[in-house]
């Protein structure tokens, strides 16, 4: 727009070309677009361009570098934030002699169980609600109410019901996971393009064929949005659960460290959470790219 | 090849059928007193239409005159519409829409195969038939492309292949070439006409393009105020030359019925668009 305006301005008021900051040849006549040396017309590319592999690691690595440099320069008080190598050293020490291995195993196992249950429940409920009117009437309102209640606020109640063992933690994680899975998958199933419904009718697809070949593949992009939110959510709830109500796990390790003022252990725990969160999110993205190959043909 | 016993069986069946009622049925499509309205607005007002098997019919009309409504009624796609009348259509009906409506997550071949009759229908491999249909529309070699990788014209040809592979007795098309450029459209006209000559389905082609109608159809209908205002037979050999004077006569009649003078201005007494 702006380019167009300024190049027409050239025609009516040629003297203004002097102040025009744009490099390259000045158009002599009207808004004619000229090819550059590469033979491409001079259009502004609006998409951010090609994605480089592992580019998303750049930000975290930069952060790490700043941290390391600041520590080495003595800008950071080790009691506030210990140097990266101190944290690494603590990690290695705890891994070989301490409880880090079992704590990590416990945390992963909790997250995995809660995630699996939440995923299955979210998908099942979304399918029931998205594919049948009775299912929708029964399920959708209920989930919306559940969503409005902060899940972490349910912790006291669940402890009373289920005791302070593993079960309540897994249930809480499952709830945190199922909600975004349900919401996004249900919205995607319910929002199927009416044109495709019409097509399926004219092709005389059976209901099952319609669901399997049209509705579900069409809802997969929405499902992956929910899945990524769910992965993040499962780690978040794990942190909270293990810091308040646990006798083992990463969160418990950090909680103990707080009592003894071991900043390096706390930072180690945070780093592990961060790495796992990032890794699981990347895994979901990878899976998404594999499953939704057809989308690349649209964006390329 | 079907086993001989099965062939004999088939012959016996047709022999038996031919005794009580003559095969093929007398009419491919028959509408009697078809009425459709949206709220207080009656869009189709008692349409009577009958056409024999294998006839190529084009349906013209102003924007909003109810062409799509009529086609959707024939296709059985108007579940929530209030309406009366009788409707008889053949068993196998295919629909081609203005957009290709290829599912973006299925490769071209799988799109053509969607809902296609299985091997049990006539003993042929469905994938082979789909390949053949794609070859017929000039898309051989593009079977494994994603729909998003095809041009607009190619997508529409894939949609034609998807319609054809079902061997329809009736082909319904709602402005199938409306989104294509003029050159591609002419190519598609030739293709559609060739396909029709080879497979001979009845065709109901909705279009707003008078040239398209007279170039392709054996019979042209004009829908106006809920009724079929014109029913014009176009009995000219194919392929038709656009500049044929006889074609020009038909074109002018139709344009007049649509309320447009040949020079493009509105006719004094013709029906007006609302
Ligand atoms: N689902 C609907 N609800 C309400 N009104 C509708 C609906 N579908 C169609 N109509 C109305 O019915 C009339 C006929 O519509 P239709 O789509 O059949 O026109 P058309 O002849 O196909 O027009 P075009 O050439 O623009 O495609 C229009 O006035 C339209 O507004
Ligand atoms: Mg229409």
Coordinates of C-alpha atoms and ligand atoms in Angstrom, one line a residue:
Chain A
X1 CA 0.0 0.0 0.0
X2 CA 2.6 2.5 1.1
X3 CA 4.8 1.6 -1.8
X4 CA 2.1 2.0 -4.2
X5 CA 1.2 5.4 -2.9
X6 CA 4.7 6.7 -3.0
X7 CA 5.4 5.4 -6.5
X8 CA 2.3 7.2 -7.8
X9 CA 3.4 10.3 -6.0
X10 CA 6.5 10.1 -8.1
X11 CA 4.5 10.6 -11.2
X12 CA 2.7 13.6 -10.0
X13 CA 5.6 15.2 -8.1
X14 CA 8.9 14.0 -9.5
X15 CA 11.0 16.2 -7.2
X16 CA 9.9 14.1 -4.2
X17 CA 11.9 11.2 -5.5
X18 CA 15.0 12.9 -4.0
X19 CA 13.7 12.4 -0.4
X20 CA 12.5 8.9 -1.1
X21 CA 14.6 6.6 1.0
X22 CA 14.0 3.4 -1.0
X23 CA 17.1 2.0 -2.7
X24 CA 17.3 0.8 -6.3
X25 CA 16.0 2.3 -9.5
X26 CA 13.3 4.9 -9.3
X27 CA 10.2 4.0 -11.4
X28 CA 10.0 6.4 -14.3
X29 CA 6.4 5.9 -15.2
X30 CA 3.5 5.2 -12.9
X31 CA 3.2 2.3 -10.5
X32 CA 5.0 -0.2 -12.7
X33 CA 6.7 -3.0 -10.7
X34 CA 10.3 -3.6 -11.8
X35 CA 12.2 -6.8 -11.4
X36 CA 15.3 -6.8 -9.3
X37 CA 18.6 -8.3 -10.2
X38 CA 17.3 -11.7 -9.2
X39 CA 14.5 -11.5 -11.7
X40 CA 11.9 -11.5 -9.0
X41 CA 9.3 -8.8 -8.8
X42 CA 9.7 -6.6 -5.8
X43 CA 6.9 -7.7 -3.6
X44 CA 7.1 -7.8 0.1
X45 CA 7.1 -11.3 1.5
X46 CA 4.6 -11.4 4.3
X47 CA 5.2 -14.9 5.5
X48 CA 8.2 -15.1 7.9
X49 CA 10.1 -17.4 5.5
X50 CA 11.4 -20.8 5.8
X51 CA 11.8 -22.4 9.2
X52 CA 15.3 -23.6 10.1
X53 CA 15.6 -26.9 12.0
X54 CA 16.3 -26.6 15.7
X55 CA 15.8 -22.9 15.5
X56 CA 13.6 -23.0 18.6
X57 CA 16.6 -24.1 20.6
X58 CA 18.2 -20.7 20.0
X59 CA 16.3 -18.8 22.7
X60 CA 16.9 -21.2 25.5
X61 CA 20.6 -21.6 24.6
X62 CA 21.0 -17.9 24.6
X63 CA 19.5 -17.7 28.0
X64 CA 21.9 -20.3 29.2
X65 CA 24.8 -18.4 27.7
X66 CA 23.8 -15.2 29.5
X67 CA 23.5 -17.1 32.7
X68 CA 26.9 -18.7 32.3
X69 CA 28.6 -15.5 31.4
X70 CA 27.0 -13.6 34.3
X71 CA 28.1 -16.3 36.7
X72 CA 31.6 -16.4 35.4
X73 CA 31.9 -12.6 35.6
X74 CA 30.8 -12.8 39.2
X75 CA 27.7 -10.8 38.6
X76 CA 25.4 -13.4 40.3
X77 CA 25.4 -14.2 44.0
X78 CA 25.7 -18.1 44.1
X79 CA 23.2 -18.1 47.0
X80 CA 20.6 -16.4 44.7
X81 CA 21.4 -18.2 41.5
X82 CA 24.3 -20.7 41.3
X83 CA 26.4 -21.0 38.2
X84 CA 25.3 -23.6 35.5
X85 CA 28.3 -25.8 36.2
X86 CA 27.5 -25.9 39.9
X87 CA 23.9 -27.0 39.1
X88 CA 25.3 -29.6 36.7
X89 CA 27.7 -30.9 39.3
X90 CA 25.0 -31.1 41.9
X91 CA 22.9 -33.0 39.4
X92 CA 25.6 -35.5 38.7
X93 CA 26.2 -35.9 42.4
X94 CA 22.5 -36.5 43.2
X95 CA 22.2 -38.9 40.3
X96 CA 25.0 -41.2 41.4
X97 CA 24.6 -40.9 45.2
X98 CA 21.3 -39.3 46.0
X99 CA 17.7 -39.8 45.2
X100 CA 17.5 -37.9 41.9
X101 CA 17.0 -41.1 39.9
X102 CA 14.0 -42.3 41.9
X103 CA 12.6 -38.8 42.2
X104 CA 12.8 -38.3 38.5
X105 CA 11.3 -41.8 37.8
X106 CA 8.4 -41.1 40.2
X107 CA 7.6 -37.8 38.6
X108 CA 7.7 -39.1 35.1
X109 CA 5.6 -42.1 36.0
X110 CA 3.0 -39.8 37.6
X111 CA 2.9 -37.4 34.6
X112 CA 2.7 -40.3 32.2
X113 CA -0.2 -42.0 34.0
X114 CA -2.2 -38.8 34.5
X115 CA -1.5 -37.8 30.9
X116 CA -2.6 -41.2 29.5
X117 CA -5.8 -41.3 31.5
X118 CA -6.6 -37.6 30.7
X119 CA -5.9 -38.1 27.0
X120 CA -8.1 -41.2 26.7
X121 CA -10.9 -39.5 28.7
X122 CA -10.7 -36.3 26.8
X123 CA -10.8 -38.0 23.4
X124 CA -13.6 -40.4 24.4
X125 CA -15.8 -37.6 25.8
X126 CA -15.1 -35.3 22.8
X127 CA -16.0 -38.1 20.4
X128 CA -19.2 -38.9 22.3
X129 CA -20.2 -35.2 22.5
X130 CA -19.0 -34.3 19.0
X131 CA -20.7 -37.2 17.2
X132 CA -24.1 -37.5 18.9
X133 CA -26.6 -35.0 20.1
X134 CA -27.4 -37.0 23.3
X135 CA -23.7 -37.2 24.1
X136 CA -23.4 -33.5 23.6
X137 CA -26.4 -32.8 25.8
X138 CA -25.0 -34.9 28.6
X139 CA -21.3 -34.1 28.4
X140 CA -20.7 -30.7 27.0
X141 CA -22.4 -28.7 29.8
X142 CA -20.8 -30.8 32.4
X143 CA -17.3 -30.3 31.1
X144 CA -17.9 -26.6 30.8
X145 CA -18.8 -26.5 34.5
X146 CA -15.7 -28.6 35.3
X147 CA -13.6 -26.2 33.3
X148 CA -14.9 -23.2 35.2
X149 CA -13.7 -24.8 38.5
X150 CA -9.9 -24.3 39.0
X151 CA -8.6 -27.8 39.0
X152 CA -5.9 -27.1 41.6
X153 CA -8.7 -25.9 43.9
X154 CA -10.0 -29.4 43.9
X155 CA -6.9 -30.7 45.6
X156 CA -8.2 -30.5 49.2
X157 CA -11.4 -32.3 48.3
X158 CA -9.6 -35.0 46.4
X159 CA -7.2 -35.6 49.3
X160 CA -10.2 -36.1 51.5
X161 CA -11.8 -38.5 49.0
X162 CA -8.8 -40.4 47.8
X163 CA -6.2 -40.0 50.5
X164 CA -2.8 -38.4 50.1
X165 CA -1.3 -41.3 48.0
X166 CA -0.7 -41.5 44.3
X167 CA -4.3 -41.7 43.2
X168 CA -5.3 -38.1 43.8
X169 CA -2.2 -36.8 42.1
X170 CA -2.9 -38.8 39.0
X171 CA -6.5 -37.8 39.0
X172 CA -5.6 -34.1 39.2
X173 CA -3.2 -34.4 36.3
X174 CA -5.7 -36.3 34.3
X175 CA -8.3 -33.6 34.8
X176 CA -5.8 -30.9 33.8
X177 CA -5.0 -32.9 30.7
X178 CA -8.5 -33.9 29.6
X179 CA -10.0 -30.4 29.6
X180 CA -7.9 -28.9 26.7
X181 CA -8.0 -32.2 24.8
X182 CA -11.8 -32.3 25.1
X183 CA -12.4 -28.6 24.4
X184 CA -10.3 -28.5 21.2
X185 CA -11.3 -31.9 19.8
X186 CA -14.9 -31.2 20.5
X187 CA -14.8 -27.8 18.8
X188 CA -13.0 -29.3 15.8
X189 CA -15.5 -32.2 15.5
X190 CA -18.5 -29.9 15.9
X191 CA -17.1 -27.3 13.5
X192 CA -16.7 -29.6 10.6
X193 CA -17.1 -27.8 7.3
X194 CA -20.8 -28.2 6.2
X195 CA -19.5 -28.5 2.6
X196 CA -17.8 -31.8 3.5
X197 CA -21.0 -33.0 5.2
X198 CA -22.8 -32.3 2.0
X199 CA -20.2 -34.1 0.0
X200 CA -20.3 -37.2 2.2
X201 CA -24.1 -37.3 1.8
X202 CA -23.9 -37.2 -2.0
X203 CA -21.2 -39.9 -1.9
X204 CA -23.6 -42.0 0.2
X205 CA -21.0 -42.6 2.8
X206 CA -22.2 -44.7 5.7
X207 CA -22.2 -42.9 9.1
X208 CA -19.1 -44.9 10.1
X209 CA -17.2 -44.0 6.8
X210 CA -18.2 -40.4 7.3
X211 CA -16.8 -40.3 10.8
X212 CA -13.7 -42.2 10.1
X213 CA -12.7 -40.6 6.7
X214 CA -14.1 -37.1 6.9
X215 CA -14.9 -36.0 10.5
X216 CA -11.9 -37.4 12.4
X217 CA -9.1 -36.5 9.9
X218 CA -10.7 -33.1 9.6
X219 CA -10.6 -32.6 13.4
X220 CA -7.0 -33.7 13.8
X221 CA -5.4 -30.2 13.6
X222 CA -7.7 -29.1 16.4
X223 CA -6.8 -32.2 18.4
X224 CA -3.1 -31.4 18.2
X225 CA -3.7 -27.9 19.5
X226 CA -5.4 -29.5 22.6
X227 CA -2.7 -32.1 22.9
X228 CA 0.1 -29.5 23.2
X229 CA -1.8 -27.5 25.8
X230 CA -2.4 -30.8 27.7
X231 CA 1.3 -31.7 27.7
X232 CA 2.2 -28.3 29.1
X233 CA -0.6 -28.6 31.6
X234 CA 0.5 -32.0 32.9
X235 CA 4.0 -30.7 33.8
X236 CA 2.5 -27.6 35.4
X237 CA 0.2 -29.5 37.7
X238 CA 2.9 -31.9 38.5
X239 CA 5.1 -29.1 39.9
X240 CA 2.3 -27.8 42.1
X241 CA 1.2 -31.3 43.3
X242 CA 4.7 -32.4 44.2
X243 CA 5.6 -29.3 46.1
X244 CA 2.6 -29.3 48.3
X245 CA 1.6 -32.9 48.8
X246 CA 4.4 -35.4 48.2
X247 CA 7.0 -37.5 49.9
X248 CA 9.0 -38.1 46.7
X249 CA 9.4 -36.8 43.2
X250 CA 11.1 -33.8 41.7
X251 CA 8.8 -31.3 43.4
X252 CA 9.5 -32.9 46.8
X253 CA 13.2 -32.7 46.1
X254 CA 12.9 -29.0 45.5
X255 CA 10.7 -28.5 48.5
X256 CA 13.3 -30.1 50.7
X257 CA 16.0 -28.1 49.2
X258 CA 14.1 -24.9 50.0
X259 CA 14.2 -25.9 53.7
X260 CA 17.9 -26.4 53.6
X261 CA 18.6 -23.4 51.4
X262 CA 20.1 -25.4 48.5
X263 CA 19.5 -23.1 45.7
X264 CA 21.4 -25.3 43.3
X265 CA 19.0 -28.2 43.9
X266 CA 16.0 -26.0 43.3
X267 CA 17.5 -24.7 40.1
X268 CA 18.3 -28.2 39.1
X269 CA 14.7 -29.3 39.6
X270 CA 13.4 -26.3 37.5
X271 CA 15.9 -27.1 34.8
X272 CA 14.7 -30.7 34.6
X273 CA 11.1 -29.6 34.4
X274 CA 12.0 -27.1 31.7
X275 CA 13.9 -29.7 29.7
X276 CA 11.1 -32.3 30.0
X277 CA 8.4 -29.7 29.1
X278 CA 10.3 -28.6 26.1
X279 CA 11.1 -32.1 25.0
X280 CA 7.5 -33.4 25.3
X281 CA 6.2 -30.3 23.4
X282 CA 8.7 -31.0 20.7
X283 CA 7.7 -34.6 20.5
X284 CA 4.1 -33.6 20.0
X285 CA 5.1 -31.1 17.3
X286 CA 7.0 -33.8 15.5
X287 CA 4.1 -36.2 15.7
X288 CA 1.8 -33.4 14.4
X289 CA 4.1 -32.8 11.4
X290 CA 4.1 -36.5 10.6
X291 CA 0.4 -37.0 10.9
X292 CA -0.6 -33.7 9.2
X293 CA 1.7 -34.1 6.2
X294 CA -1.0 -32.7 3.9
X295 CA -0.9 -29.3 5.7
X296 CA 2.6 -28.7 4.4
X297 CA 1.3 -28.7 0.9
X298 CA -0.9 -25.8 1.8
X299 CA 1.7 -23.7 3.5
X300 CA 4.5 -24.3 1.0
Chain B
X1 CA -13.9 -61.6 -15.4
X2 CA -17.0 -62.6 -13.6
X3 CA -17.6 -66.4 -13.4
X4 CA -19.8 -67.8 -16.1
X5 CA -22.4 -69.0 -13.7
X6 CA -22.7 -65.4 -12.4
X7 CA -23.1 -64.1 -16.0
X8 CA -25.8 -66.5 -16.7
X9 CA -27.5 -65.5 -13.6
X10 CA -27.4 -61.9 -14.5
X11 CA -28.9 -62.6 -17.9
X12 CA -31.7 -64.6 -16.3
X13 CA -32.4 -61.7 -13.9
X14 CA -32.6 -59.2 -16.7
X15 CA -34.8 -61.5 -18.7
X16 CA -37.2 -61.9 -15.8
X17 CA -37.2 -58.2 -15.2
X18 CA -37.9 -57.3 -18.8
X19 CA -41.2 -59.3 -18.8
X20 CA -43.2 -57.3 -16.3
X21 CA -41.8 -53.8 -16.8
X22 CA -39.7 -52.5 -19.8
X23 CA -36.1 -51.8 -19.0
X24 CA -34.7 -49.1 -19.0
X25 CA -37.2 -47.0 -17.0
X26 CA -39.1 -44.4 -19.0
X27 CA -37.7 -41.4 -17.2
X28 CA -34.3 -40.6 -15.7
X29 CA -35.6 -37.7 -13.6
X30 CA -39.1 -36.6 -12.9
X31 CA -40.2 -33.7 -10.8
X32 CA -43.9 -33.1 -10.2
X33 CA -45.2 -30.0 -8.5
X34 CA -41.9 -29.4 -6.7
X35 CA -42.2 -26.5 -4.2
X36 CA -39.5 -25.2 -1.9
X37 CA -39.6 -22.1 0.3
X38 CA -37.4 -20.4 2.8
X39 CA -39.6 -18.7 5.3
X40 CA -42.3 -16.7 3.5
X41 CA -40.3 -16.7 0.3
X42 CA -41.3 -19.4 -2.2
X43 CA -38.2 -20.1 -4.3
X44 CA -39.5 -23.1 -6.3
X45 CA -43.2 -22.8 -7.1
X46 CA -44.5 -26.1 -8.5
X47 CA -41.8 -27.2 -10.9
X48 CA -42.7 -30.0 -13.3
X49 CA -39.8 -31.5 -15.1
X50 CA -39.1 -34.7 -16.8
X51 CA -36.2 -35.8 -18.8
X52 CA -35.2 -39.1 -20.4
X53 CA -32.1 -41.0 -19.6
X54 CA -29.0 -39.7 -21.1
X55 CA -30.3 -36.2 -21.8
X56 CA -27.9 -33.2 -21.2
X57 CA -30.0 -30.4 -19.6
X58 CA -28.7 -27.0 -18.7
X59 CA -30.5 -24.9 -16.1
X60 CA -30.1 -21.1 -16.4
X61 CA -31.5 -18.3 -14.2
X62 CA -30.6 -15.1 -12.4
X63 CA -28.6 -15.2 -9.3
X64 CA -31.0 -16.1 -6.5
X65 CA -33.6 -17.5 -8.9
X66 CA -33.4 -20.9 -7.1
X67 CA -31.1 -23.0 -9.4
X68 CA -29.1 -24.3 -6.6
X69 CA -32.2 -24.9 -4.6
X70 CA -33.6 -27.1 -7.4
X71 CA -30.4 -29.0 -7.8
X72 CA -30.1 -29.6 -4.1
X73 CA -33.6 -30.9 -4.0
X74 CA -32.8 -33.3 -6.8
X75 CA -29.6 -34.3 -5.0
X76 CA -31.6 -34.9 -1.8
X77 CA -29.5 -32.4 0.1
X78 CA -32.3 -30.2 1.4
X79 CA -33.2 -32.0 4.7
X80 CA -34.3 -28.9 6.6
X81 CA -36.2 -27.2 3.7
X82 CA -40.0 -27.0 3.7
X83 CA -41.4 -28.2 0.5
X84 CA -43.9 -30.5 -1.3
X85 CA -44.0 -32.3 -4.6
X86 CA -42.8 -35.6 -6.0
X87 CA -39.3 -36.4 -7.1
X88 CA -38.0 -39.5 -8.8
X89 CA -34.3 -39.9 -9.5
X90 CA -32.1 -42.8 -10.6
X91 CA -30.2 -44.9 -8.0
X92 CA -26.7 -43.7 -8.8
X93 CA -26.4 -39.9 -8.7
X94 CA -23.2 -37.9 -8.6
X95 CA -22.8 -34.3 -7.7
X96 CA -20.1 -31.9 -8.8
X97 CA -20.0 -28.6 -6.9
X98 CA -18.6 -25.2 -7.8
X99 CA -15.6 -25.9 -5.5
X100 CA -13.9 -29.2 -6.1
X101 CA -14.6 -30.2 -2.5
X102 CA -11.6 -32.5 -2.4
X103 CA -10.7 -33.5 1.2
X104 CA -7.3 -31.8 1.7
X105 CA -6.1 -34.7 4.0
X106 CA -6.6 -37.4 1.3
X107 CA -4.4 -37.8 -1.7
X108 CA -6.0 -37.4 -5.1
X109 CA -6.5 -41.1 -5.7
X110 CA -8.0 -41.6 -2.2
X111 CA -10.4 -38.6 -2.8
X112 CA -11.6 -40.3 -6.0
X113 CA -12.0 -43.6 -4.0
X114 CA -14.0 -42.0 -1.2
X115 CA -17.2 -43.9 -1.0
X116 CA -16.6 -45.5 -4.4
X117 CA -18.2 -48.9 -5.0
X118 CA -16.0 -51.8 -3.8
X119 CA -14.8 -54.8 -5.7
X120 CA -18.0 -56.7 -5.1
X121 CA -19.9 -54.3 -7.4
X122 CA -18.5 -55.6 -10.6
X123 CA -15.4 -57.5 -9.7
X124 CA -13.0 -54.7 -10.7
X125 CA -10.4 -53.3 -8.3
X126 CA -11.7 -49.9 -7.1
X127 CA -8.2 -48.4 -7.2
X128 CA -7.8 -49.5 -10.8
X129 CA -11.1 -47.8 -11.7
X130 CA -10.1 -44.7 -9.8
X131 CA -6.9 -44.6 -11.7
X132 CA -8.7 -45.0 -15.0
X133 CA -11.1 -42.2 -14.1
X134 CA -8.2 -39.9 -13.3
X135 CA -6.6 -40.8 -16.6
X136 CA -9.8 -40.0 -18.4
X137 CA -9.8 -36.5 -17.0
X138 CA -6.1 -36.1 -17.8
X139 CA -4.7 -36.5 -14.3
X140 CA -2.7 -39.7 -14.9
X141 CA 0.4 -39.5 -12.8
X142 CA -1.1 -37.1 -10.2
X143 CA -2.7 -39.9 -8.1
X144 CA -0.4 -39.3 -5.2
X145 CA -0.6 -35.5 -5.1
X146 CA -2.3 -33.7 -2.3
X147 CA -5.3 -31.7 -3.5
X148 CA -3.5 -28.5 -2.3
X149 CA -0.8 -29.2 -4.9
X150 CA -3.3 -29.1 -7.8
X151 CA -4.3 -26.1 -9.8
X152 CA -7.9 -25.0 -9.7
X153 CA -8.7 -26.6 -13.0
X154 CA -7.0 -29.8 -12.0
X155 CA -8.9 -29.9 -8.7
X156 CA -12.1 -29.6 -10.6
X157 CA -11.1 -32.4 -13.0
X158 CA -10.3 -34.6 -10.0
X159 CA -13.8 -33.8 -8.7
X160 CA -15.2 -34.9 -12.1
X161 CA -13.2 -38.2 -11.8
X162 CA -14.7 -38.7 -8.4
X163 CA -18.1 -38.3 -9.8
X164 CA -17.4 -40.6 -12.8
X165 CA -15.9 -43.5 -10.9
X166 CA -19.3 -44.1 -9.4
X167 CA -20.8 -44.6 -12.9
X168 CA -23.7 -42.2 -12.3
X169 CA -27.0 -42.5 -14.2
X170 CA -27.5 -38.8 -13.3
X171 CA -24.8 -36.2 -13.0
X172 CA -25.7 -33.0 -11.1
X173 CA -23.4 -30.1 -11.4
X174 CA -23.8 -26.7 -9.8
X175 CA -21.7 -24.1 -11.7
X176 CA -18.9 -26.6 -11.8
X177 CA -16.7 -24.3 -13.9
X178 CA -17.8 -21.0 -12.4
X179 CA -14.5 -20.5 -10.5
X180 CA -12.2 -21.3 -13.5
X181 CA -10.7 -19.0 -16.0
X182 CA -12.1 -18.7 -19.5
X183 CA -9.5 -20.9 -21.3
X184 CA -9.7 -23.7 -18.7
X185 CA -13.5 -23.5 -18.8
X186 CA -13.5 -24.1 -22.6
X187 CA -11.2 -27.1 -22.1
X188 CA -13.5 -28.4 -19.4
X189 CA -16.5 -28.0 -21.7
X190 CA -14.9 -30.3 -24.2
X191 CA -13.9 -32.7 -21.5
X192 CA -17.4 -32.9 -20.0
X193 CA -19.0 -33.3 -23.4
X194 CA -16.5 -36.2 -24.2
X195 CA -17.2 -37.9 -20.9
X196 CA -20.9 -37.5 -21.5
X197 CA -20.6 -39.1 -24.9
X198 CA -18.6 -42.0 -23.4
X199 CA -20.7 -42.7 -20.3
X200 CA -24.0 -41.2 -21.3
X201 CA -25.4 -40.2 -17.9
X202 CA -28.3 -37.8 -17.7
X203 CA -26.9 -34.4 -16.8
X204 CA -28.4 -31.5 -15.0
X205 CA -25.9 -28.6 -15.3
X206 CA -26.7 -25.4 -13.4
X207 CA -25.0 -22.4 -14.9
X208 CA -25.4 -18.7 -15.3
X209 CA -23.4 -18.7 -18.5
X210 CA -25.7 -18.7 -21.5
X211 CA -22.8 -19.6 -23.8
X212 CA -21.9 -22.6 -21.7
X213 CA -25.5 -23.8 -21.7
X214 CA -25.9 -23.6 -25.5
X215 CA -22.5 -25.0 -26.2
X216 CA -23.1 -28.1 -24.1
X217 CA -26.7 -29.0 -23.6
X218 CA -29.4 -30.8 -25.6
X219 CA -32.0 -28.8 -23.7
X220 CA -31.9 -25.5 -21.9
X221 CA -34.2 -24.5 -19.1
X222 CA -34.6 -21.0 -17.6
X223 CA -35.8 -20.7 -14.1
X224 CA -37.6 -17.5 -13.3
X225 CA -39.8 -16.6 -10.3
X226 CA -40.0 -20.2 -9.2
X227 CA -41.1 -21.6 -12.5
X228 CA -39.4 -22.9 -15.6
X229 CA -40.0 -20.0 -18.0
X230 CA -38.2 -21.5 -21.0
X231 CA -37.7 -25.0 -22.1
X232 CA -35.6 -24.9 -25.3
X233 CA -34.3 -27.9 -27.2
X234 CA -30.8 -27.3 -28.8
X235 CA -30.6 -29.8 -31.5
X236 CA -27.3 -29.1 -33.0
X237 CA -24.4 -31.4 -33.7
X238 CA -21.3 -31.5 -31.5
X239 CA -18.6 -30.2 -31.2
X240 CA -20.4 -26.9 -31.5
X241 CA -18.7 -23.8 -32.8
X242 CA -19.2 -20.8 -30.7
X243 CA -19.8 -18.6 -33.7
X244 CA -22.4 -20.8 -35.3
X245 CA -25.3 -18.5 -36.3
X246 CA -27.9 -21.1 -35.2
X247 CA -26.2 -21.2 -31.8
X248 CA -26.4 -17.4 -31.8
X249 CA -30.2 -17.6 -32.3
X250 CA -30.6 -19.8 -29.3
X251 CA -28.3 -17.6 -27.3
X252 CA -30.3 -14.5 -28.1
X253 CA -33.6 -16.2 -27.2
X254 CA -32.2 -17.2 -23.8
X255 CA -30.7 -13.8 -23.2
X256 CA -34.0 -12.2 -23.9
X257 CA -35.7 -14.6 -21.5
X258 CA -33.2 -13.6 -18.9
X259 CA -33.9 -10.0 -19.6
X260 CA -30.6 -9.1 -21.3
X261 CA -30.3 -7.5 -24.7
X262 CA -27.6 -9.0 -27.0
X263 CA -25.6 -5.8 -26.5
X264 CA -25.6 -6.5 -22.8
X265 CA -28.0 -3.9 -21.6
X266 CA -31.3 -4.7 -19.8
X267 CA -34.3 -5.5 -22.0
X268 CA -37.3 -3.2 -21.6
X269 CA -39.9 -5.8 -20.8
X270 CA -37.8 -8.7 -19.5
X271 CA -37.9 -10.0 -16.0
X272 CA -35.7 -8.1 -13.6
X273 CA -33.4 -9.3 -11.0
X274 CA -34.7 -8.8 -7.5
Ligands
LIG1 N1 -30.7 -22.1 3.4 C1 -31.4 -21.0 3.0 N2 -32.1 -20.2 3.9 C2 -32.7 -19.2 3.5 N3 -32.8 -18.8 2.2 C3 -32.2 -19.5 1.3 C4 -31.4 -20.6 1.6 N4 -30.9 -21.2 0.5 C5 -31.3 -20.4 -0.5 N5 -32.1 -19.4 0.0 C6 -32.7 -18.3 -0.8 O1 -33.3 -18.9 -1.9 C7 -33.1 -18.2 -3.1 C8 -32.5 -19.0 -4.2 O2 -31.2 -19.4 -3.8 P1 -30.3 -20.3 -4.7 O3 -29.1 -20.6 -4.0 O4 -31.1 -21.5 -5.2 O5 -30.1 -19.4 -6.0 P2 -29.3 -19.6 -7.3 O6 -30.2 -19.5 -8.5 O7 -28.5 -20.8 -7.2 O8 -28.3 -18.4 -7.3 P3 -26.8 -18.2 -7.7 O9 -26.8 -18.2 -9.2 O10 -26.3 -16.9 -7.2 O11 -26.0 -19.4 -7.2 C9 -32.2 -17.0 -2.7 O12 -33.0 -15.9 -2.6 C10 -31.7 -17.4 -1.4 O13 -31.5 -16.3 -0.6
LIG2 MG1 -26.4 -21.3 -6.9

